[in-house]
Tab-separated table of C-alpha atoms and ligand atoms in Angstrom:
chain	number	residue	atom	x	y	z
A	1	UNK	CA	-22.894	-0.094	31.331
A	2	UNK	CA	-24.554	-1.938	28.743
A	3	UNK	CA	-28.252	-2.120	27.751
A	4	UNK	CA	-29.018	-6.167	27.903
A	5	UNK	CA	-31.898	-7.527	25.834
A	6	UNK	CA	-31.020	-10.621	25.223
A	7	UNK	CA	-32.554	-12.493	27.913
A	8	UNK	CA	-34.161	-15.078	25.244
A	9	UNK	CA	-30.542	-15.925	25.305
A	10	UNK	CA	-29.412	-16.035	28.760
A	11	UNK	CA	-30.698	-14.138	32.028
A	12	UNK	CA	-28.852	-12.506	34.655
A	13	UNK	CA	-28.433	-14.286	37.970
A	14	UNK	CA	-30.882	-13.342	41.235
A	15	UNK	CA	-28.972	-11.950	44.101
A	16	UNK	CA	-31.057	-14.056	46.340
A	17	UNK	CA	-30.060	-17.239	43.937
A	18	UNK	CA	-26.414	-16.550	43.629
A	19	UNK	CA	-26.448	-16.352	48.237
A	20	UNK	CA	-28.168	-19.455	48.359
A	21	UNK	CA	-25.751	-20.883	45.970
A	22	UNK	CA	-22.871	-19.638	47.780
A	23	UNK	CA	-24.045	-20.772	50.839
A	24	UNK	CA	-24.215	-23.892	49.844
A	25	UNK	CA	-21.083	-23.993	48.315
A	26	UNK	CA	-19.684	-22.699	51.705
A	27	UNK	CA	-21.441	-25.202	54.212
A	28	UNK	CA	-22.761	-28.002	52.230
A	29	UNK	CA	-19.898	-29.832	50.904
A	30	UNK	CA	-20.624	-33.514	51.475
A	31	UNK	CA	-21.500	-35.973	48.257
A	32	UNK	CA	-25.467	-36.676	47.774
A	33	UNK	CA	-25.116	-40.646	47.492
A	34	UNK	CA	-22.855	-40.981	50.868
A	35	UNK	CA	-24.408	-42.073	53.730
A	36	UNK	CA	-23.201	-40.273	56.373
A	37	UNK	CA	-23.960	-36.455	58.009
A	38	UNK	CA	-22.844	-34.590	55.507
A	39	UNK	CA	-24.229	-36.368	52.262
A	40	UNK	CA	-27.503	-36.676	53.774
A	41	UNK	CA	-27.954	-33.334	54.131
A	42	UNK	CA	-27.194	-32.436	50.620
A	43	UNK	CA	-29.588	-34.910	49.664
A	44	UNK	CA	-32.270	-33.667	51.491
A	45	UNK	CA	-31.496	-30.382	49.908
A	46	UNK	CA	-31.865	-31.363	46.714
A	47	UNK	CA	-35.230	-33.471	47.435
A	48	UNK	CA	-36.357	-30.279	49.015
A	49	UNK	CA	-35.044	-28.534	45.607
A	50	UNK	CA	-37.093	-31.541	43.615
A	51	UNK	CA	-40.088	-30.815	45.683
A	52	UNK	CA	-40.567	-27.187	45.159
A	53	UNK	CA	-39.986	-27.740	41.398
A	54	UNK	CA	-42.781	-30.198	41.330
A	55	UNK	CA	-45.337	-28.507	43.686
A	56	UNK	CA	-44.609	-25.081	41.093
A	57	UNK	CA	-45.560	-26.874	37.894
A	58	UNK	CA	-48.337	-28.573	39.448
A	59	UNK	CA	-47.022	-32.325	39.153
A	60	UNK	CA	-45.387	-35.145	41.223
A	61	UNK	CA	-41.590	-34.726	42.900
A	62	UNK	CA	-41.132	-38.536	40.899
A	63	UNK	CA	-41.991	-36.748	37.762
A	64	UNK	CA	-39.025	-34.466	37.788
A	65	UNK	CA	-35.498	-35.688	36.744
A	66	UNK	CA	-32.674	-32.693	37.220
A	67	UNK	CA	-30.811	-32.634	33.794
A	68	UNK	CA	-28.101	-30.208	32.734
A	69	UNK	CA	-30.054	-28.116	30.829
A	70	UNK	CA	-33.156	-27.103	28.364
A	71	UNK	CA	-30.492	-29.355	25.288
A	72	UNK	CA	-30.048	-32.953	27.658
A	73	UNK	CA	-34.100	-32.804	28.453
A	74	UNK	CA	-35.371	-32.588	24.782
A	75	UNK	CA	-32.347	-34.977	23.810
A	76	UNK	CA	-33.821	-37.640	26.410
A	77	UNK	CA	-37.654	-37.114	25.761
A	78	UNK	CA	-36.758	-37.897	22.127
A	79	UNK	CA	-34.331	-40.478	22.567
A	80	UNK	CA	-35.867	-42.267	24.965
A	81	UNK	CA	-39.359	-41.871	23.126
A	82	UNK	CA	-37.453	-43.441	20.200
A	83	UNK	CA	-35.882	-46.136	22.352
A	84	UNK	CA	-38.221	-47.139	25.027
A	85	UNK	CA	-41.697	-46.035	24.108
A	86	UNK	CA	-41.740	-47.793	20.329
A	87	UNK	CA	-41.621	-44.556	18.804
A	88	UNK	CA	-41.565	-44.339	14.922
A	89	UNK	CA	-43.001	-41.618	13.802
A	90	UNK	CA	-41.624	-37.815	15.004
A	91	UNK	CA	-44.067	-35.006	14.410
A	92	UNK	CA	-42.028	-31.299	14.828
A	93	UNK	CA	-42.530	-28.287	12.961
A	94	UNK	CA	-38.861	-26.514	11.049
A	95	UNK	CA	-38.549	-23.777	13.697
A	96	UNK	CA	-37.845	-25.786	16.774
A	97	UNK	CA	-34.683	-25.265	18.364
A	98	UNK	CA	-32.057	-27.108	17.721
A	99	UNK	CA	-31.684	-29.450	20.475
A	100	UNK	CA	-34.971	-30.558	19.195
A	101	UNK	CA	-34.766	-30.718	15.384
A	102	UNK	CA	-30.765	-32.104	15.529
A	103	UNK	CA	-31.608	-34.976	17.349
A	104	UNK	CA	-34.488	-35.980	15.827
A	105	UNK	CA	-32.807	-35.444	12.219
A	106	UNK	CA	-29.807	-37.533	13.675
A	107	UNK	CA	-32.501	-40.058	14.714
A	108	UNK	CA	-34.201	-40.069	11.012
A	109	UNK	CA	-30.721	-40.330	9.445
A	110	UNK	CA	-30.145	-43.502	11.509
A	111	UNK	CA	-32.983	-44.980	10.072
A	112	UNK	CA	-34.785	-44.813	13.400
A	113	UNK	CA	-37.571	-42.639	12.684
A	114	UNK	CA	-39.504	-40.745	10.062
A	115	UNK	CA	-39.711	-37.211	10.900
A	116	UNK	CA	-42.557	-35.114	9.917
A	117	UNK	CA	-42.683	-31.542	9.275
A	118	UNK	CA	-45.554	-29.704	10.349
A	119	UNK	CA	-46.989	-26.844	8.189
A	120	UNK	CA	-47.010	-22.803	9.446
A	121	UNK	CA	-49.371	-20.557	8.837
A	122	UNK	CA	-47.352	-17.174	6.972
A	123	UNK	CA	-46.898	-15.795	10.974
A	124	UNK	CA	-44.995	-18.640	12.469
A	125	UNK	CA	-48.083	-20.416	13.746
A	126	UNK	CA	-48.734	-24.305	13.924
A	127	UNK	CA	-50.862	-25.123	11.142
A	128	UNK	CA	-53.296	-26.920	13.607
A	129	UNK	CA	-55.280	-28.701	10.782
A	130	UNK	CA	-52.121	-29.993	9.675
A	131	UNK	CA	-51.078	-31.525	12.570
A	132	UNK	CA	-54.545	-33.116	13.096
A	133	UNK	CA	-53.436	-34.374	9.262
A	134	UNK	CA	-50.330	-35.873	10.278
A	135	UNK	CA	-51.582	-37.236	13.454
A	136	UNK	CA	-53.883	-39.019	11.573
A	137	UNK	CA	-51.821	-40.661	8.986
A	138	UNK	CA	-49.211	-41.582	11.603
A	139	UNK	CA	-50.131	-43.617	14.593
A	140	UNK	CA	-48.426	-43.277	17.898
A	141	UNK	CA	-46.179	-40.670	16.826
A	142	UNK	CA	-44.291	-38.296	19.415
A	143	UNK	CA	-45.092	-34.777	18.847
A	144	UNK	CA	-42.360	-32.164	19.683
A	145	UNK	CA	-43.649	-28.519	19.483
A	146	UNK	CA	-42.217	-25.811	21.549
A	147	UNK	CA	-44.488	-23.547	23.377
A	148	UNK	CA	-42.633	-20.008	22.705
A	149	UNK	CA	-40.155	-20.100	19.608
A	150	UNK	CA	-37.130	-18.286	20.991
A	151	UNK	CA	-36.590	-16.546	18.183
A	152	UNK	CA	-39.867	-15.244	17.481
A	153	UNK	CA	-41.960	-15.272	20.599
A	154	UNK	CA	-44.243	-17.212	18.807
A	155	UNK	CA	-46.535	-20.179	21.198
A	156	UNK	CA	-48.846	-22.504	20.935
A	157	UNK	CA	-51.645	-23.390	23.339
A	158	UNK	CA	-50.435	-26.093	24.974
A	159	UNK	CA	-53.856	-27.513	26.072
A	160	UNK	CA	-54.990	-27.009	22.403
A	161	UNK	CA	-51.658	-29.444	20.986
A	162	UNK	CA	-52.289	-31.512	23.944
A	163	UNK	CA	-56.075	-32.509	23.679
A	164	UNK	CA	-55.083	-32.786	19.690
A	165	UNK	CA	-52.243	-35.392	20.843
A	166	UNK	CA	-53.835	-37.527	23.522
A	167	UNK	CA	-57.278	-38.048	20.590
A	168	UNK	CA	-54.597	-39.623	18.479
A	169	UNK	CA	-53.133	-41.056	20.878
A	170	UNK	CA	-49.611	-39.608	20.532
A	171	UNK	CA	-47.132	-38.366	23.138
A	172	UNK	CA	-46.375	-34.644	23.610
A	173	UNK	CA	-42.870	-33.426	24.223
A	174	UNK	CA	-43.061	-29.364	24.707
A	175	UNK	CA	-39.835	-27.945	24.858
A	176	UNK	CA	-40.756	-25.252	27.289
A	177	UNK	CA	-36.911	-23.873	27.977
A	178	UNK	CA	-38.202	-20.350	27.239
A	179	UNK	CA	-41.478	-20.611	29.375
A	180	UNK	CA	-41.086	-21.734	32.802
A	181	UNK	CA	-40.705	-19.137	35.439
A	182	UNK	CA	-42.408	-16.762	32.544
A	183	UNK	CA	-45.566	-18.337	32.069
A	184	UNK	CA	-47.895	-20.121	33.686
A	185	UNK	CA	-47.721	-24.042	33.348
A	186	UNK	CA	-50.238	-26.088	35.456
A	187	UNK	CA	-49.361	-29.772	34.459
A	188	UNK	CA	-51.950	-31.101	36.786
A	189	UNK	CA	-54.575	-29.425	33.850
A	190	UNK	CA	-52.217	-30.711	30.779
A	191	UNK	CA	-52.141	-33.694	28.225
A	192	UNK	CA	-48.355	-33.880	27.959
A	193	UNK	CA	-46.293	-36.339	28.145
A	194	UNK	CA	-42.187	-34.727	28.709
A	195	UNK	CA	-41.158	-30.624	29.376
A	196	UNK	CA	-37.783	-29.963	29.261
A	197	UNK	CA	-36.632	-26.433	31.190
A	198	UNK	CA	-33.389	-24.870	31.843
A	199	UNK	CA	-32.552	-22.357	34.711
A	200	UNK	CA	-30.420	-19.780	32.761
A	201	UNK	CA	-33.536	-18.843	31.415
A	202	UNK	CA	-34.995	-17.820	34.907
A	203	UNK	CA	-32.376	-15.828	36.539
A	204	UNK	CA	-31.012	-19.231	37.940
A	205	UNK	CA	-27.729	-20.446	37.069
A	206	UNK	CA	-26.077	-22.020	33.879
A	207	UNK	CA	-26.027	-25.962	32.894
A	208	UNK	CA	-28.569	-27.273	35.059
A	209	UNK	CA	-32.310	-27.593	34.263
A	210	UNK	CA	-34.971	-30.531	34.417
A	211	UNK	CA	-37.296	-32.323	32.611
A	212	UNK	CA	-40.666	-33.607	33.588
A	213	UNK	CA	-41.798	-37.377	32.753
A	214	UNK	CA	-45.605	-38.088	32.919
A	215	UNK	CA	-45.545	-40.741	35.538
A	216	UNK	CA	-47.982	-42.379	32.765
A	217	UNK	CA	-45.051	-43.192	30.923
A	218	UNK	CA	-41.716	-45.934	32.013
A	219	UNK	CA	-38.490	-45.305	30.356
A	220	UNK	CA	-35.146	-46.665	30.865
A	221	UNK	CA	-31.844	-44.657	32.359
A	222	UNK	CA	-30.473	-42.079	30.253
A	223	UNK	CA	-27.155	-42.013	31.394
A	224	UNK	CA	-25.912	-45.312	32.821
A	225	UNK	CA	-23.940	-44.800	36.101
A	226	UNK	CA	-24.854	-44.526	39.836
A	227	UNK	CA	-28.165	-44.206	40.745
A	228	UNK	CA	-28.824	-40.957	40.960
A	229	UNK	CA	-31.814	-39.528	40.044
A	230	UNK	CA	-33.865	-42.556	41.152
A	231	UNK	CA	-31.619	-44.264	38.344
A	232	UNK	CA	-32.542	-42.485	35.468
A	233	UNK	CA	-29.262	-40.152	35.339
A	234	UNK	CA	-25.981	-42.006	36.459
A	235	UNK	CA	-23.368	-39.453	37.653
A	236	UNK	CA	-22.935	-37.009	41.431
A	237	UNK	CA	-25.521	-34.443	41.435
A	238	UNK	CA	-25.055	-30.400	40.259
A	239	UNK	CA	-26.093	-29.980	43.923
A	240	UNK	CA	-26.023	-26.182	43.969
A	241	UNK	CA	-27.313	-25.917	40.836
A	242	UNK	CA	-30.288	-27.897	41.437
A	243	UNK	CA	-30.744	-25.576	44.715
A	244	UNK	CA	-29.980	-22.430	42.637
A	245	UNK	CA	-32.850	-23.449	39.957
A	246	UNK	CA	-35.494	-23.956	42.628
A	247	UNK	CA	-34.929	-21.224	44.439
A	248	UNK	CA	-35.104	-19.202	40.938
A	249	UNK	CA	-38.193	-20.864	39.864
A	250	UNK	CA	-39.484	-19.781	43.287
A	251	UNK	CA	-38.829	-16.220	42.983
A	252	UNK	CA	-40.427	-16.042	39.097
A	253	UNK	CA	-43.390	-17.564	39.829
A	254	UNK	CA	-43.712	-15.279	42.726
A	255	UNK	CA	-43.049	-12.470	40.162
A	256	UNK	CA	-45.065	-13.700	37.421
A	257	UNK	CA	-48.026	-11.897	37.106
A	258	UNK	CA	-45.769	-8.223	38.208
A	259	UNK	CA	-43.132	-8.977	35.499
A	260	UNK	CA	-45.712	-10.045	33.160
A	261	UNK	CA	-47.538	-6.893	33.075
A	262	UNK	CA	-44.538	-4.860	33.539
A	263	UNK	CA	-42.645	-6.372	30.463
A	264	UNK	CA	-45.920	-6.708	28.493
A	265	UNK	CA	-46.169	-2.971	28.620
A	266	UNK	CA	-42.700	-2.546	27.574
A	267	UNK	CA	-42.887	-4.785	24.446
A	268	UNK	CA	-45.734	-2.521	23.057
A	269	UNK	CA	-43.745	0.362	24.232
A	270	UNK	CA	-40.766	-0.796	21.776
A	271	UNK	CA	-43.208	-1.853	19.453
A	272	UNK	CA	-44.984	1.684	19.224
A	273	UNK	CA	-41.509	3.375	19.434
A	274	UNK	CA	-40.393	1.367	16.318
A	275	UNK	CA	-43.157	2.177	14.495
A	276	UNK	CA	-43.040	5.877	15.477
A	277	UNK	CA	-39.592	6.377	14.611
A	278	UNK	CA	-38.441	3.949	11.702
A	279	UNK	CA	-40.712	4.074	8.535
A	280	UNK	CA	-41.084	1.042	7.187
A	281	UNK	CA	-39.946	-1.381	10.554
A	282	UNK	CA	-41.801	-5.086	10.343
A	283	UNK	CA	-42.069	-7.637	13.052
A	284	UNK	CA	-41.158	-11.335	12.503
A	285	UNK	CA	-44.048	-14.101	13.639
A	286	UNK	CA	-46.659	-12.862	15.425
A	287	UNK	CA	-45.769	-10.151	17.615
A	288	UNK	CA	-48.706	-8.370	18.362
A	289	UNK	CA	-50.950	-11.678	18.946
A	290	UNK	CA	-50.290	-14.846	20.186
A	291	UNK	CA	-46.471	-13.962	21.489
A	292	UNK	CA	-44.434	-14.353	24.741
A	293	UNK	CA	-43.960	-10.835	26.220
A	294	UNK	CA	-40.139	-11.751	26.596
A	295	UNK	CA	-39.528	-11.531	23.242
A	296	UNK	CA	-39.679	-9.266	19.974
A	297	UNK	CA	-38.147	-10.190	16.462
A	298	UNK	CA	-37.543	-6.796	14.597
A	299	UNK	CA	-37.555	-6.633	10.162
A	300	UNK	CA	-35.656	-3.776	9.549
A	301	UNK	CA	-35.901	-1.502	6.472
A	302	UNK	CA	-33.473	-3.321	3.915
A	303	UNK	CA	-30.235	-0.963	4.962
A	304	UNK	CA	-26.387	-0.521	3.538
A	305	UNK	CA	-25.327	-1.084	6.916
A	306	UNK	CA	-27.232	-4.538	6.631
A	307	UNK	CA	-25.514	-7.606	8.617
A	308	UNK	CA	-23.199	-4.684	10.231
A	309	UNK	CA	-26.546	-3.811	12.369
A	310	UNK	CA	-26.249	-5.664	15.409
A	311	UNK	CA	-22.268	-5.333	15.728
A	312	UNK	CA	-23.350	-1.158	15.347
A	313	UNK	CA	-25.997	-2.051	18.377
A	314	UNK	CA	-22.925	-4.013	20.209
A	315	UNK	CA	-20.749	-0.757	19.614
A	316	UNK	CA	-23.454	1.339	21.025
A	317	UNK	CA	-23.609	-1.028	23.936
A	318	UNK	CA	-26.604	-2.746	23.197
A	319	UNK	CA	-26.516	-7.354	23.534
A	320	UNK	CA	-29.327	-8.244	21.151
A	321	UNK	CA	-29.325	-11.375	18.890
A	322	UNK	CA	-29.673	-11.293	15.074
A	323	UNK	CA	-30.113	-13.738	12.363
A	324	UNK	CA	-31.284	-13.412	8.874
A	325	UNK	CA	-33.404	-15.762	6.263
A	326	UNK	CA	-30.257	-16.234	4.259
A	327	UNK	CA	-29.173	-20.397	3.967
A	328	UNK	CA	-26.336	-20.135	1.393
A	329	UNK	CA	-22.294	-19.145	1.787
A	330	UNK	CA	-20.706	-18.368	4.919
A	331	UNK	CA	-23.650	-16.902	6.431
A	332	UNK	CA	-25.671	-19.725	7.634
A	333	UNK	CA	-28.835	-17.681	8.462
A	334	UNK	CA	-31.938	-18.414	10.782
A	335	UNK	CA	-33.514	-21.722	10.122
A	336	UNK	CA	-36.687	-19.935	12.030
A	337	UNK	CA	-36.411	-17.023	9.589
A	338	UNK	CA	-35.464	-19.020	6.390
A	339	UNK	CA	-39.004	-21.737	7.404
A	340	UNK	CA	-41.116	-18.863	8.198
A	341	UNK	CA	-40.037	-16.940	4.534
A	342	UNK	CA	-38.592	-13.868	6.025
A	343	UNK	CA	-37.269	-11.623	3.347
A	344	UNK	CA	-33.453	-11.762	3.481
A	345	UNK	CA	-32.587	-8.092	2.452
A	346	UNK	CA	-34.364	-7.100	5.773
A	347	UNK	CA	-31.807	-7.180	8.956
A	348	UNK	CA	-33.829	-9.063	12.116
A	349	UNK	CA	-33.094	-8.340	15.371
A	350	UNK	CA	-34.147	-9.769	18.249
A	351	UNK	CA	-34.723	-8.155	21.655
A	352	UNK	CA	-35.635	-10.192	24.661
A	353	UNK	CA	-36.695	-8.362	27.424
A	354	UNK	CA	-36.121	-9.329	31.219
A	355	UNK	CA	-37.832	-7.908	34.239
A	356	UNK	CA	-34.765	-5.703	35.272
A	357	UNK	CA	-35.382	-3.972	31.695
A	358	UNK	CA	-37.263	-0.239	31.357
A	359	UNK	CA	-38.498	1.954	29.219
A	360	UNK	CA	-35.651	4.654	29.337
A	361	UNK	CA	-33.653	1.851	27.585
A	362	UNK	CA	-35.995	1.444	25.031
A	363	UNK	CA	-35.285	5.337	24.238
A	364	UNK	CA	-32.080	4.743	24.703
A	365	UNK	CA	-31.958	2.322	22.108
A	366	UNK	CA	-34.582	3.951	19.721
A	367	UNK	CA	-32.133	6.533	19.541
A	368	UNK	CA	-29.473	4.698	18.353
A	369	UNK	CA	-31.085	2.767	15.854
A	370	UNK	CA	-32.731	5.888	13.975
A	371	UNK	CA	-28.767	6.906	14.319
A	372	UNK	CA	-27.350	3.914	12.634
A	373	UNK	CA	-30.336	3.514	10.086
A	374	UNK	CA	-29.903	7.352	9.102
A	375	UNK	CA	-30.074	7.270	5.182
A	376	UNK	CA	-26.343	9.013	4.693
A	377	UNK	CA	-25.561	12.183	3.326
A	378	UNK	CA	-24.453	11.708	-0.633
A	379	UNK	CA	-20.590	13.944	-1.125
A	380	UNK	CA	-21.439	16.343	-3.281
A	381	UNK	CA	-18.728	17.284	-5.997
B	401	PLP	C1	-36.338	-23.201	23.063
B	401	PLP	C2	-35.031	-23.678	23.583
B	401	PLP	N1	-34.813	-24.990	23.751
B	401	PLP	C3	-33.656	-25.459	24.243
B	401	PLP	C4	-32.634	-24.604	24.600
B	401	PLP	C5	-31.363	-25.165	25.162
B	401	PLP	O1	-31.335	-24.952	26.539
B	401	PLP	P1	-29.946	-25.027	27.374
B	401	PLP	O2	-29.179	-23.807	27.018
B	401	PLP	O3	-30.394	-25.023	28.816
B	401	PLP	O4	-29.284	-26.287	27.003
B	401	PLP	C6	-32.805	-23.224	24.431
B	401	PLP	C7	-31.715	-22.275	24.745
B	401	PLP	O5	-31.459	-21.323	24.021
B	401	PLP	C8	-34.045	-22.739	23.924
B	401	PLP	O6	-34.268	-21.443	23.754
């Protein structure tokens, strides 16, 4: 059985989200737009579903729109900021993910917008006098900055970026795909304007997720269609996927504040362990401050074995993510890495932790990195 720590990447499914799933999938068959028996009562499921999301993240059931996924809720907060809201100017900083930075470089190659870069400070942090800088200089702008960088664990105080956008005037898109169900969002108390969340990142299941739309704020459909989603998303329903997500956002928000201590103990576990046992180890961004508990970026010692360190880990039976600074060749590298000036001859890792996780798998994995990063005997003629 493998050790997972990747859950930055994906998360396993609840037990109690797969029966309510399959449940549904059993008994609940009919189509949410007919009007008989049997579509009414999906409907009602999924206004039930749309309810629970809202009253969790502290806003308005008409504020939510189910999407299919964390990528198709930053696509339409940008798109439709560019669209319908007179947007011209995109603020965004170079280690967004890339449903963010794509779409608005796509968007800026069309001639539609200017995109501004924000600057970092050398541990991954927003540069917040910068962004006051470019608020300044351009009007109106959306600003897109994601609250925990999924590669480094990196965030940014929401309230902080949202105060800073609302003085200028600006709307706030926070990609917050690797936040909800992990930490807590009150939108009642916040000056934003979209979120965008998928549930694979909450033990719910794949290709469904939502994003929220500050009822301050009119924009057209997204997908043209039916009208679904109170017409803002043409097209039937993920109906057990919408059910599966609240019912997983229930149970982490429930969890929170365990999982939160539990997995903020065992990122300074790894991170002691590390330093204990491989001279020389370095952490990407700003892992002992201002960092999501889910989620550690490693530096190794530059190594022979190099690239070759995360397929050893796989091998060992270890799912972690990697990524290097390097932009040239074959190896395309981490943009995140590459903007935040990570030194390429140093391997990066990254291990994501989950609440199933533990410390013996830390060992476990200790172990076989001081293994694999064993300086090798020289042959001796
Ligand atoms: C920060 C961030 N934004 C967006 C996404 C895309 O989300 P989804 O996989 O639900 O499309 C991810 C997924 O890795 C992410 O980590």
């Amino acid at each position: 059985m493998s050790i997972y720590f990747d859950n930055a990447a994906t998360t396993p499914m609840h037990p109690e989200v797969v029966k309510v799933m399959s449940d549904m999938m059993l008994n609940n068959f009919g189509n949410p737009s007919s009007t008989h028996a049997a579509g009414r009562e999906v409907k009602t499921m999924i206004e039930d579903a749309r309810r629970t999301v809202a009253k969790l993240m502290g806003c308005t059931p008409g504020e939510i729109f189910f999407t299919s996924g964390g990528t198709e809720a930053d696509n339409m907060a940008i798109r439709k900021s560019v669209e319908d809201l007179g947007v011209k100017h995109i603020i965004t900083s170079p280690i967004e993910h890339h449903a963010v930075l794509h779409t608005i470089e796509e968007l800026a190659h069309q001639g539609k917008v200017a995109m501004h870069l924000v600057k970092l400070t050398p541990n991954g942090h927003i540069d917040m006098a910068d962004l006051e800088r470019l608020l300044q200089e351009n009007p109106s702008a959306l600003v897109s900055l994601m609250h925990s960088n999924n590669e480094l664990g990196n965030l940014i105080d929401i309230a902080e970026v949202g105060e800073l956008c609302k003085k200028y005037n600006a709307y706030f898109h926070c990609d917050t795909v690797q936040t909800v169900g992990h930490q807590p969002i009150d939108l009642s108390k916040l000056n934003v304007t979209f979120i965008a969340a998928g549930a694979h990142k909450f033990n719910g299941p794949k290709g469904v997720g939502f994003i929220y739309i500050n009822s301050a704020v009119k924009i057209h459909p997204y997908i043209t269609g039916g009208a679904q989603e109170r017409n803002m998303r043409g097209g039937t329903e993920n109906a057990y996927g919408i059910v599966g997500m609240a019912k997983a956002l229930e149970i982490a928000v429930a969890n929170m504040e365990h999982d939160k201590a539990h997995l903020t103990d065992l990122k300074k576990y790894f991170i002691e362990q590390l330093k204990a046992h491989i001279p020389g180890v370095q952490f990407n961004g700003d892992a002992e401050g201002r960092s999501a508990y889910t989620v550690l970026n490693v530096s190794f010692p530059p190594t022979p074995i190099g690239e070759m360190l995360l397929f050893k880990l796989d091998i060992a039976g270890i799912c972690a993510s990697g990524g290097s600074a390097c932009s040239s060749g074959s190896n395309i590298g981490s943009h995140v890495l590459h903007a935040i000036g990570a030194d390429k001859n140093r391997p990066a890792v990254r291990f994501s932790f989950g609440h199933q996780n533990t410390k013996a798998e830390v060992d476990t994995a200790i172990q076989a990195l001081v293994e694999m990063l064993k300086p090798k005997e020289q042959a001796v003629n």
